[in-house]
Amino acid sequence: AQSVSQHNHHVILSEAASLELGCNYSYGGTVNLFWYVQYPGQHLQLLLKYFSGDPLVKGIKGFEAEFIKSKFSFNLRKPSVQWSDTAEYFCAVTGYSSASKIIFGSGTRLSIRP
Amino acid sequence: EAQVTQNPRYLITVTGKKLTVTCSQNMNHEYMSWYRQDPGLGLRQIYYSMNVEVTDKGDVPEGYKVSRKEKRNFPLILESPSPNQTSLYFCASSLTNTDTQYFGPGTRLTVL
């Protein structure tokens, strides 16, 4: 079955701490991977995406993610979080075909203590 | 301004009363989706459309219908809403399924 697992439901960190949010997927064939963020009161927006090539992908606001094919993972990282990173983060996967579904994870709520 | 719009933003209705949530995008995108967001479950794709007149079921299509008669519009129809369809609904569009999705502001639906 196609699925995305985000095991961390709620993460609480202090400012300047390092962040790693887990994402594991199950999806047949070649995949494309995404991280989206939902800041309080705002639309969902793209943080970064992986299609092919370098498995280390850099996104906006200092975020990066690493695609590890053997582990079916696409973890999100940031070396030093800020209070403004408080948001909900969603990992998503889709297939190579234009007729593919898009599967989202259940989300991780990140709270940053100032 | 490039955007996805949804209407209404908030809706309270009663069981069985047919409703339509509209979605429109002005970016000439081919791929459009409807999602519902529920606590602890994240976003789940209800239906998607690869282009005009082509739609397919997502993971949770039961109780919903869609149509894609024009590229810009992708309405979500609940023929006979039930309380378990109380949720936050998002429409999104992208060039293809592998491109960045642009999300609408959401429609909060309550079915009594």
CSV table of C-alpha atoms in Angstrom, one decimal:
chain,number,residue,atom,x,y,z
A,1,ALA,CA,0.0,0.0,0.0
A,2,GLN,CA,1.1,3.5,-0.7
A,3,SER,CA,1.8,5.5,2.5
A,4,VAL,CA,4.0,8.1,4.1
A,5,SER,CA,4.9,7.8,7.8
A,6,GLN,CA,5.9,10.8,9.9
A,7,HIS,CA,6.7,9.3,13.3
A,8,ASN,CA,7.2,12.6,15.1
A,9,HIS,CA,3.8,14.0,15.8
A,10,HIS,CA,4.8,17.0,17.9
A,11,VAL,CA,8.4,18.2,18.4
A,12,ILE,CA,9.3,20.9,20.8
A,13,LEU,CA,12.7,22.6,20.6
A,14,SER,CA,14.5,25.7,21.9
A,15,GLU,CA,15.8,28.3,19.5
A,16,ALA,CA,19.2,27.4,17.9
A,17,ALA,CA,18.6,23.7,18.4
A,18,SER,CA,19.1,21.4,15.5
A,19,LEU,CA,16.1,19.8,13.8
A,20,GLU,CA,15.5,16.5,12.1
A,21,LEU,CA,12.0,15.3,11.2
A,22,GLY,CA,11.6,11.8,10.0
A,23,CYS,CA,9.7,10.7,6.8
A,24,ASN,CA,9.5,7.2,5.5
A,25,TYR,CA,7.4,6.2,2.5
A,26,SER,CA,6.0,3.2,0.7
A,27,TYR,CA,5.3,3.8,-3.0
A,28,GLY,CA,6.1,1.5,-5.9
A,29,GLY,CA,8.5,2.7,-8.6
A,30,THR,CA,10.4,5.9,-9.1
A,31,VAL,CA,9.3,8.6,-6.6
A,32,ASN,CA,9.3,12.3,-6.3
A,33,LEU,CA,9.4,13.6,-2.7
A,34,PHE,CA,8.3,16.9,-1.1
A,35,TRP,CA,8.2,18.7,2.2
A,36,TYR,CA,5.5,21.3,2.6
A,37,VAL,CA,5.0,23.6,5.6
A,38,GLN,CA,1.9,25.2,7.0
A,39,TYR,CA,2.7,28.3,9.1
A,40,PRO,CA,-0.1,29.4,11.5
A,41,GLY,CA,-2.9,31.0,9.5
A,42,GLN,CA,-1.1,30.6,6.2
A,43,HIS,CA,-1.5,28.4,3.1
A,44,LEU,CA,0.5,25.3,2.7
A,45,GLN,CA,3.7,26.1,0.8
A,46,LEU,CA,6.6,24.1,-0.6
A,47,LEU,CA,9.8,23.9,1.4
A,48,LEU,CA,11.8,21.6,-0.9
A,49,LYS,CA,11.4,18.8,-3.4
A,50,TYR,CA,13.5,15.9,-4.8
A,51,PHE,CA,13.1,14.5,-8.3
A,52,SER,CA,16.5,13.0,-9.2
A,53,GLY,CA,20.2,13.6,-9.0
A,54,ASP,CA,21.9,14.8,-5.8
A,55,PRO,CA,20.0,13.1,-2.9
A,56,LEU,CA,20.7,16.1,-0.6
A,57,VAL,CA,18.2,18.8,-1.5
A,58,LYS,CA,18.3,22.3,-0.2
A,59,GLY,CA,15.1,24.4,0.2
A,60,ILE,CA,14.0,27.7,1.5
A,61,LYS,CA,14.8,29.2,4.9
A,62,GLY,CA,17.8,27.0,5.5
A,63,PHE,CA,16.0,23.6,5.3
A,64,GLU,CA,17.5,20.6,3.6
A,65,ALA,CA,16.5,17.0,3.2
A,66,GLU,CA,18.3,13.8,2.3
A,67,PHE,CA,16.8,11.1,0.1
A,68,ILE,CA,18.1,7.7,1.2
A,69,LYS,CA,16.6,5.2,-1.3
A,70,SER,CA,17.7,2.1,0.6
A,71,LYS,CA,15.8,3.3,3.7
A,72,PHE,CA,12.8,4.7,1.8
A,73,SER,CA,13.4,7.9,3.8
A,74,PHE,CA,13.4,11.6,3.1
A,75,ASN,CA,14.2,13.3,6.5
A,76,LEU,CA,14.1,17.1,6.9
A,77,ARG,CA,16.9,18.9,8.7
A,78,LYS,CA,17.8,22.4,9.8
A,79,PRO,CA,21.0,23.1,11.8
A,80,SER,CA,19.6,25.9,13.9
A,81,VAL,CA,15.9,26.5,14.3
A,82,GLN,CA,14.2,29.9,14.9
A,83,TRP,CA,11.0,30.8,16.6
A,84,SER,CA,9.5,31.6,13.2
A,85,ASP,CA,9.9,27.9,12.2
A,86,THR,CA,6.9,27.1,14.4
A,87,ALA,CA,4.6,25.4,12.0
A,88,GLU,CA,3.2,22.0,10.8
A,89,TYR,CA,5.4,20.1,8.4
A,90,PHE,CA,4.2,17.6,5.9
A,91,CYS,CA,6.1,15.0,3.8
A,92,ALA,CA,4.6,13.9,0.5
A,93,VAL,CA,5.4,11.4,-2.2
A,94,THR,CA,4.1,10.9,-5.8
A,95,GLY,CA,5.1,8.6,-8.6
A,96,TYR,CA,6.7,9.4,-11.9
A,97,SER,CA,3.6,9.0,-14.0
A,98,SER,CA,1.4,12.1,-14.5
A,99,ALA,CA,-1.6,10.0,-13.4
A,100,SER,CA,-0.1,9.3,-10.0
A,101,LYS,CA,-1.7,10.0,-6.7
A,102,ILE,CA,0.0,12.3,-4.2
A,103,ILE,CA,0.3,10.8,-0.7
A,104,PHE,CA,0.9,13.0,2.3
A,105,GLY,CA,2.1,12.1,5.8
A,106,SER,CA,0.1,12.9,8.9
A,107,GLY,CA,2.3,15.9,9.6
A,108,THR,CA,4.7,17.0,12.4
A,109,ARG,CA,3.8,19.9,14.5
A,110,LEU,CA,7.0,21.9,15.4
A,111,SER,CA,6.9,24.2,18.4
A,112,ILE,CA,10.0,26.5,19.0
A,113,ARG,CA,10.5,27.9,22.5
A,114,PRO,CA,11.9,31.5,22.2
B,1,GLU,CA,-1.5,37.4,-8.7
B,2,ALA,CA,-1.1,33.7,-9.1
B,3,GLN,CA,-3.5,32.0,-6.7
B,4,VAL,CA,-5.9,29.2,-6.0
B,5,THR,CA,-9.3,30.4,-4.6
B,6,GLN,CA,-11.9,28.4,-2.8
B,7,ASN,CA,-15.4,29.3,-1.9
B,8,PRO,CA,-17.0,29.2,0.6
B,9,ARG,CA,-14.3,29.5,3.3
B,10,TYR,CA,-16.6,28.4,6.0
B,11,LEU,CA,-19.8,26.3,5.8
B,12,ILE,CA,-22.1,24.8,8.3
B,13,THR,CA,-24.8,22.5,6.8
B,14,VAL,CA,-27.0,19.6,7.8
B,15,THR,CA,-26.9,16.0,6.9
B,16,GLY,CA,-28.1,15.2,3.4
B,17,LYS,CA,-28.2,18.7,2.0
B,18,LYS,CA,-26.2,18.8,-1.3
B,19,LEU,CA,-23.3,21.3,-1.4
B,20,THR,CA,-20.6,22.3,-3.8
B,21,VAL,CA,-17.2,23.8,-2.9
B,22,THR,CA,-15.7,25.7,-5.8
B,23,CYS,CA,-12.0,25.8,-6.6
B,24,SER,CA,-10.4,28.0,-9.3
B,25,GLN,CA,-6.8,28.6,-10.3
B,26,ASN,CA,-5.3,31.2,-12.6
B,27,MET,CA,-1.9,29.6,-13.3
B,28,ASN,CA,-3.0,27.4,-16.3
B,29,HIS,CA,-2.1,24.3,-14.3
B,30,GLU,CA,-3.0,20.9,-15.6
B,31,TYR,CA,-3.1,19.0,-12.3
B,32,MET,CA,-5.6,19.8,-9.6
B,33,SER,CA,-6.5,18.0,-6.4
B,34,TRP,CA,-8.8,18.0,-3.5
B,35,TYR,CA,-7.6,17.1,0.0
B,36,ARG,CA,-9.2,16.8,3.4
B,37,GLN,CA,-7.2,17.6,6.5
B,38,ASP,CA,-8.1,15.9,9.8
B,39,PRO,CA,-6.2,16.0,13.1
B,40,GLY,CA,-3.6,13.2,13.3
B,41,LEU,CA,-4.3,12.1,9.7
B,42,GLY,CA,-2.6,14.8,7.7
B,43,LEU,CA,-3.8,15.6,4.2
B,44,ARG,CA,-5.6,12.9,2.3
B,45,GLN,CA,-6.2,13.2,-1.4
B,46,ILE,CA,-9.9,12.9,-2.3
B,47,TYR,CA,-9.8,13.2,-6.1
B,48,TYR,CA,-7.4,14.5,-8.6
B,49,SER,CA,-7.5,15.6,-12.2
B,50,MET,CA,-4.6,15.3,-14.6
B,51,ASN,CA,-6.2,17.6,-17.1
B,52,VAL,CA,-9.6,18.7,-18.4
B,53,GLU,CA,-12.2,15.8,-18.4
B,54,VAL,CA,-9.8,13.4,-16.7
B,55,THR,CA,-10.2,12.7,-13.1
B,56,ASP,CA,-9.3,9.9,-10.8
B,57,LYS,CA,-9.9,8.8,-7.2
B,58,GLY,CA,-7.5,9.5,-4.5
B,59,ASP,CA,-7.3,7.7,-1.2
B,60,VAL,CA,-10.7,8.8,0.3
B,61,PRO,CA,-13.2,9.4,-2.6
B,62,GLU,CA,-16.3,7.9,-0.9
B,63,GLY,CA,-19.1,10.4,-0.6
B,64,TYR,CA,-17.5,13.0,-3.0
B,65,LYS,CA,-17.8,13.9,-6.7
B,66,VAL,CA,-15.7,16.2,-8.8
B,67,SER,CA,-15.8,17.5,-12.4
B,68,ARG,CA,-13.3,19.2,-14.6
B,69,LYS,CA,-15.0,20.8,-17.4
B,70,GLU,CA,-12.6,23.7,-17.7
B,71,LYS,CA,-8.9,23.8,-16.9
B,72,ARG,CA,-9.2,26.5,-14.2
B,73,ASN,CA,-12.1,25.1,-12.2
B,74,PHE,CA,-12.4,21.9,-10.1
B,75,PRO,CA,-15.5,21.9,-7.9
B,76,LEU,CA,-16.0,19.4,-5.1
B,77,ILE,CA,-19.5,18.1,-4.7
B,78,LEU,CA,-21.0,16.4,-1.7
B,79,GLU,CA,-24.3,14.9,-2.9
B,80,SER,CA,-25.5,13.9,0.6
B,81,PRO,CA,-23.1,15.2,3.3
B,82,SER,CA,-22.7,13.3,6.5
B,83,PRO,CA,-21.1,14.3,9.8
B,84,ASN,CA,-18.0,12.2,9.1
B,85,GLN,CA,-17.3,14.7,6.2
B,86,THR,CA,-16.8,17.5,8.7
B,87,SER,CA,-13.3,18.5,7.9
B,88,LEU,CA,-10.9,21.2,6.5
B,89,TYR,CA,-10.8,20.9,2.7
B,90,PHE,CA,-7.9,22.2,0.5
B,91,CYS,CA,-7.8,22.5,-3.2
B,92,ALA,CA,-4.4,22.6,-4.9
B,93,SER,CA,-3.1,22.9,-8.4
B,94,SER,CA,0.3,22.3,-10.1
B,95,LEU,CA,1.6,21.9,-13.6
B,96,THR,CA,1.9,18.2,-13.1
B,97,ASN,CA,1.8,15.9,-10.1
B,98,THR,CA,5.6,16.1,-9.8
B,99,ASP,CA,5.6,19.9,-9.7
B,100,THR,CA,5.1,22.3,-6.8
B,101,GLN,CA,1.5,22.3,-5.6
B,102,TYR,CA,-0.2,25.7,-4.9
B,103,PHE,CA,-2.8,25.4,-2.2
B,104,GLY,CA,-6.0,27.3,-1.7
B,105,PRO,CA,-6.9,28.9,1.7
B,106,GLY,CA,-9.0,26.0,2.8
B,107,THR,CA,-12.8,25.5,3.4
B,108,ARG,CA,-13.9,24.5,6.9
B,109,LEU,CA,-17.0,22.4,6.6
B,110,THR,CA,-19.2,21.3,9.4
B,111,VAL,CA,-22.0,18.8,8.8
B,112,LEU,CA,-24.5,18.6,11.6
